[in-house]
Amino acid sequence: MHETKGDGVSSLNLRSPYLIFLGDIQEVLDTKTGAGLVQWCPDKVMGQLRFDDCVVDLGVSDLSIIEARARGVKSIVIGVAPTGGKISQRWIQMLVEAAAAGLDVVSGLHCRLEEFPELVAAAKSSGARLVNVRTPVDNLPIGTGEKRSGRRLLTVGTDCAIGKKYSALSITQCMKARGISASFRATGQTGIMIAGEGMPIDTVVADFVAGAAEVLS
């Protein structure tokens, strides 16, 4: 699941293809994780799972857990990031069903999947994994401010879901297309899922954020 390299960057090993779980979400902006995976990793997304009253559609096939399993889906990814980063109690039963069917459950939310005993039991019974993308990194240094080789572009914004990651990924893609050596360094849950590694910066104690940014870049 998670492996921390010597430089402190967390490497994430997710089993694909994915079923994107949208639950009963009503706001398009709340589906930034699912939408990001569909756009940037389309080959890894098999379909979406949502309640009847969910009004958001990512434009991929609607699949039940049974259908997803039959098509070879390996992980169900919680594709929403509602305000507060909590898992709705209504979602739990469906996630339990997925875990019981052997699908890894992947979450980028603030709460940990292990907080739900029934989910833990289902995963243990089937051998499925519970993957928390927002896993804090220990032993980070403070920032040094020392000049380093290479160039870095930091995307910042005044709120969540306004295009920081999207801009960074788009710029990286364009630079690579022009033959420029470039890489995307993820600091959020969706970016980490897309890149396969990174550092969840909102889990870092403020004293070490600058150091974390230096380690990551």
mmCIF file of N, CA and C in Angstrom, residues 121-172:
data_model
loop_
_atom_site.group_PDB
_atom_site.id
_atom_site.type_symbol
_atom_site.label_atom_id
_atom_site.label_comp_id
_atom_site.label_asym_id
_atom_site.label_seq_id
_atom_site.Cartn_x
_atom_site.Cartn_y
_atom_site.Cartn_z
ATOM 1 N N ALA A 121 -13.725 -5.615 9.613
ATOM 2 C CA ALA A 121 -14.079 -7.037 9.653
ATOM 3 C C ALA A 121 -14.271 -7.600 8.249
ATOM 4 N N ALA A 122 -14.943 -6.842 7.392
ATOM 5 C CA ALA A 122 -15.190 -7.304 6.023
ATOM 6 C C ALA A 122 -13.887 -7.457 5.249
ATOM 7 N N ALA A 123 -12.993 -6.491 5.416
ATOM 8 C CA ALA A 123 -11.711 -6.544 4.720
ATOM 9 C C ALA A 123 -10.863 -7.709 5.220
ATOM 10 N N LYS A 124 -10.887 -7.933 6.511
ATOM 11 C CA LYS A 124 -10.113 -9.032 7.093
ATOM 12 C C LYS A 124 -10.624 -10.373 6.593
ATOM 13 N N SER A 125 -11.939 -10.493 6.472
ATOM 14 C CA SER A 125 -12.549 -11.747 6.038
ATOM 15 C C SER A 125 -12.194 -12.086 4.595
ATOM 16 N N SER A 126 -12.139 -11.064 3.730
ATOM 17 C CA SER A 126 -11.912 -11.313 2.301
ATOM 18 C C SER A 126 -10.456 -11.163 1.873
ATOM 19 N N GLY A 127 -9.656 -10.539 2.739
ATOM 20 C CA GLY A 127 -8.271 -10.272 2.372
ATOM 21 C C GLY A 127 -8.085 -8.956 1.644
ATOM 22 N N ALA A 128 -9.133 -8.140 1.606
ATOM 23 C CA ALA A 128 -9.041 -6.829 0.960
ATOM 24 C C ALA A 128 -8.204 -5.873 1.812
ATOM 25 N N ARG A 129 -7.678 -4.839 1.195
ATOM 26 C CA ARG A 129 -6.882 -3.845 1.906
ATOM 27 C C ARG A 129 -7.686 -2.572 2.117
ATOM 28 N N LEU A 130 -7.438 -1.927 3.233
ATOM 29 C CA LEU A 130 -7.993 -0.603 3.500
ATOM 30 C C LEU A 130 -6.849 0.394 3.337
ATOM 31 N N VAL A 131 -6.972 1.273 2.356
ATOM 32 C CA VAL A 131 -5.872 2.171 2.002
ATOM 33 C C VAL A 131 -6.252 3.613 2.312
ATOM 34 N N ASN A 132 -5.556 4.210 3.264
ATOM 35 C CA ASN A 132 -5.745 5.618 3.607
ATOM 36 C C ASN A 132 -4.649 6.430 2.923
ATOM 37 N N VAL A 133 -5.029 7.213 1.932
ATOM 38 C CA VAL A 133 -4.037 7.984 1.182
ATOM 39 C C VAL A 133 -3.440 9.095 2.037
ATOM 40 N N ARG A 134 -4.264 9.687 2.895
ATOM 41 C CA ARG A 134 -3.774 10.762 3.771
ATOM 42 C C ARG A 134 -3.100 10.154 5.000
ATOM 43 N N THR A 135 -1.938 9.580 4.789
ATOM 44 C CA THR A 135 -1.173 8.997 5.884
ATOM 45 C C THR A 135 -0.016 9.929 6.228
ATOM 46 N N PRO A 136 0.055 10.422 7.461
ATOM 47 C CA PRO A 136 1.106 11.376 7.829
ATOM 48 C C PRO A 136 2.501 10.791 7.658
ATOM 49 N N VAL A 137 3.441 11.642 7.286
ATOM 50 C CA VAL A 137 4.839 11.253 7.152
ATOM 51 C C VAL A 137 5.588 11.720 8.393
ATOM 52 N N ASP A 138 6.348 10.822 8.996
ATOM 53 C CA ASP A 138 7.080 11.147 10.226
ATOM 54 C C ASP A 138 8.488 11.669 9.917
ATOM 55 N N ASN A 139 9.085 12.287 10.924
ATOM 56 C CA ASN A 139 10.496 12.693 10.893
ATOM 57 C C ASN A 139 10.844 13.626 9.732
ATOM 58 N N LEU A 140 9.961 14.564 9.462
ATOM 59 C CA LEU A 140 10.255 15.551 8.424
ATOM 60 C C LEU A 140 11.183 16.635 8.971
ATOM 61 N N PRO A 141 12.058 17.175 8.140
ATOM 62 C CA PRO A 141 12.947 18.247 8.591
ATOM 63 C C PRO A 141 12.243 19.598 8.503
ATOM 64 N N ILE A 142 12.818 20.595 9.127
ATOM 65 C CA ILE A 142 12.339 21.956 8.905
ATOM 66 C C ILE A 142 12.970 22.459 7.611
ATOM 67 N N GLY A 143 12.398 23.486 7.024
ATOM 68 C CA GLY A 143 12.932 24.014 5.773
ATOM 69 C C GLY A 143 14.289 24.669 5.970
ATOM 70 N N THR A 144 15.143 24.559 4.951
ATOM 71 C CA THR A 144 16.476 25.167 5.032
ATOM 72 C C THR A 144 16.565 26.443 4.196
ATOM 73 N N GLY A 145 15.776 26.531 3.135
ATOM 74 C CA GLY A 145 15.848 27.688 2.248
ATOM 75 C C GLY A 145 17.087 27.713 1.379
ATOM 76 N N GLU A 146 17.848 26.621 1.388
ATOM 77 C CA GLU A 146 19.081 26.588 0.599
ATOM 78 C C GLU A 146 18.765 26.504 -0.893
ATOM 79 N N LYS A 147 19.549 27.203 -1.692
ATOM 80 C CA LYS A 147 19.358 27.203 -3.134
ATOM 81 C C LYS A 147 19.720 25.836 -3.700
ATOM 82 N N ARG A 148 18.859 25.351 -4.608
ATOM 83 C CA ARG A 148 19.087 24.039 -5.207
ATOM 84 C C ARG A 148 19.028 24.139 -6.725
ATOM 85 N N SER A 149 19.534 23.124 -7.388
ATOM 86 C CA SER A 149 19.486 23.107 -8.847
ATOM 87 C C SER A 149 18.065 22.814 -9.319
ATOM 88 N N GLY A 150 17.790 23.107 -10.576
ATOM 89 C CA GLY A 150 16.472 22.839 -11.126
ATOM 90 C C GLY A 150 15.504 23.989 -10.892
ATOM 91 N N ARG A 151 14.354 23.884 -11.536
ATOM 92 C CA ARG A 151 13.322 24.908 -11.393
ATOM 93 C C ARG A 151 12.039 24.272 -10.881
ATOM 94 N N ARG A 152 11.319 25.025 -10.065
ATOM 95 C CA ARG A 152 10.094 24.513 -9.458
ATOM 96 C C ARG A 152 8.972 25.526 -9.632
ATOM 97 N N LEU A 153 7.796 25.014 -9.945
ATOM 98 C CA LEU A 153 6.618 25.860 -10.097
ATOM 99 C C LEU A 153 5.598 25.452 -9.042
ATOM 100 N N LEU A 154 5.258 26.385 -8.176
ATOM 101 C CA LEU A 154 4.284 26.126 -7.116
ATOM 102 C C LEU A 154 2.934 26.705 -7.518
ATOM 103 N N THR A 155 1.902 25.873 -7.513
ATOM 104 C CA THR A 155 0.552 26.370 -7.783
ATOM 105 C C THR A 155 -0.165 26.550 -6.452
ATOM 106 N N VAL A 156 -0.714 27.729 -6.238
ATOM 107 C CA VAL A 156 -1.397 28.036 -4.983
ATOM 108 C C VAL A 156 -2.779 28.601 -5.285
ATOM 109 N N GLY A 157 -3.657 28.544 -4.291
ATOM 110 C CA GLY A 157 -5.002 29.077 -4.466
ATOM 111 C C GLY A 157 -5.617 29.423 -3.135
ATOM 112 N N THR A 158 -6.731 30.097 -3.179
ATOM 113 C CA THR A 158 -7.386 30.564 -1.957
ATOM 114 C C THR A 158 -8.371 29.557 -1.384
ATOM 115 N N ASP A 159 -8.555 28.416 -2.043
ATOM 116 C CA ASP A 159 -9.524 27.439 -1.563
ATOM 117 C C ASP A 159 -9.226 26.081 -2.180
ATOM 118 N N CYS A 160 -10.014 25.072 -1.794
ATOM 119 C CA CYS A 160 -9.908 23.745 -2.386
ATOM 120 C C CYS A 160 -10.630 23.725 -3.735
ATOM 121 N N ALA A 161 -10.307 22.741 -4.554
ATOM 122 C CA ALA A 161 -11.029 22.460 -5.801
ATOM 123 C C ALA A 161 -11.170 23.674 -6.717
ATOM 124 N N ILE A 162 -10.061 24.415 -6.883
ATOM 125 C CA ILE A 162 -10.119 25.555 -7.813
ATOM 126 C C ILE A 162 -9.107 25.429 -8.951
ATOM 127 N N GLY A 163 -8.398 24.294 -9.022
ATOM 128 C CA GLY A 163 -7.558 24.048 -10.186
ATOM 129 C C GLY A 163 -6.060 23.990 -9.981
ATOM 130 N N LYS A 164 -5.580 23.908 -8.752
ATOM 131 C CA LYS A 164 -4.132 23.866 -8.509
ATOM 132 C C LYS A 164 -3.507 22.613 -9.128
ATOM 133 N N LYS A 165 -4.060 21.475 -8.767
ATOM 134 C CA LYS A 165 -3.547 20.203 -9.291
ATOM 135 C C LYS A 165 -3.740 20.117 -10.799
ATOM 136 N N TYR A 166 -4.912 20.501 -11.256
ATOM 137 C CA TYR A 166 -5.230 20.444 -12.689
ATOM 138 C C TYR A 166 -4.231 21.274 -13.489
ATOM 139 N N SER A 167 -3.948 22.478 -12.997
ATOM 140 C CA SER A 167 -2.987 23.346 -13.680
ATOM 141 C C SER A 167 -1.606 22.711 -13.712
ATOM 142 N N ALA A 168 -1.183 22.172 -12.564
ATOM 143 C CA ALA A 168 0.147 21.572 -12.483
ATOM 144 C C ALA A 168 0.269 20.366 -13.413
ATOM 145 N N LEU A 169 -0.759 19.524 -13.450
ATOM 146 C CA LEU A 169 -0.732 18.355 -14.330
ATOM 147 C C LEU A 169 -0.735 18.768 -15.799
ATOM 148 N N SER A 170 -1.536 19.774 -16.124
ATOM 149 C CA SER A 170 -1.611 20.245 -17.511
ATOM 150 C C SER A 170 -0.281 20.835 -17.964
ATOM 151 N N ILE A 171 0.334 21.633 -17.098
ATOM 152 C CA ILE A 171 1.631 22.234 -17.430
ATOM 153 C C ILE A 171 2.693 21.150 -17.595
ATOM 154 N N THR A 172 2.683 20.167 -16.692
ATOM 155 C CA THR A 172 3.637 19.059 -16.788
ATOM 156 C C THR A 172 3.468 18.307 -18.099
#
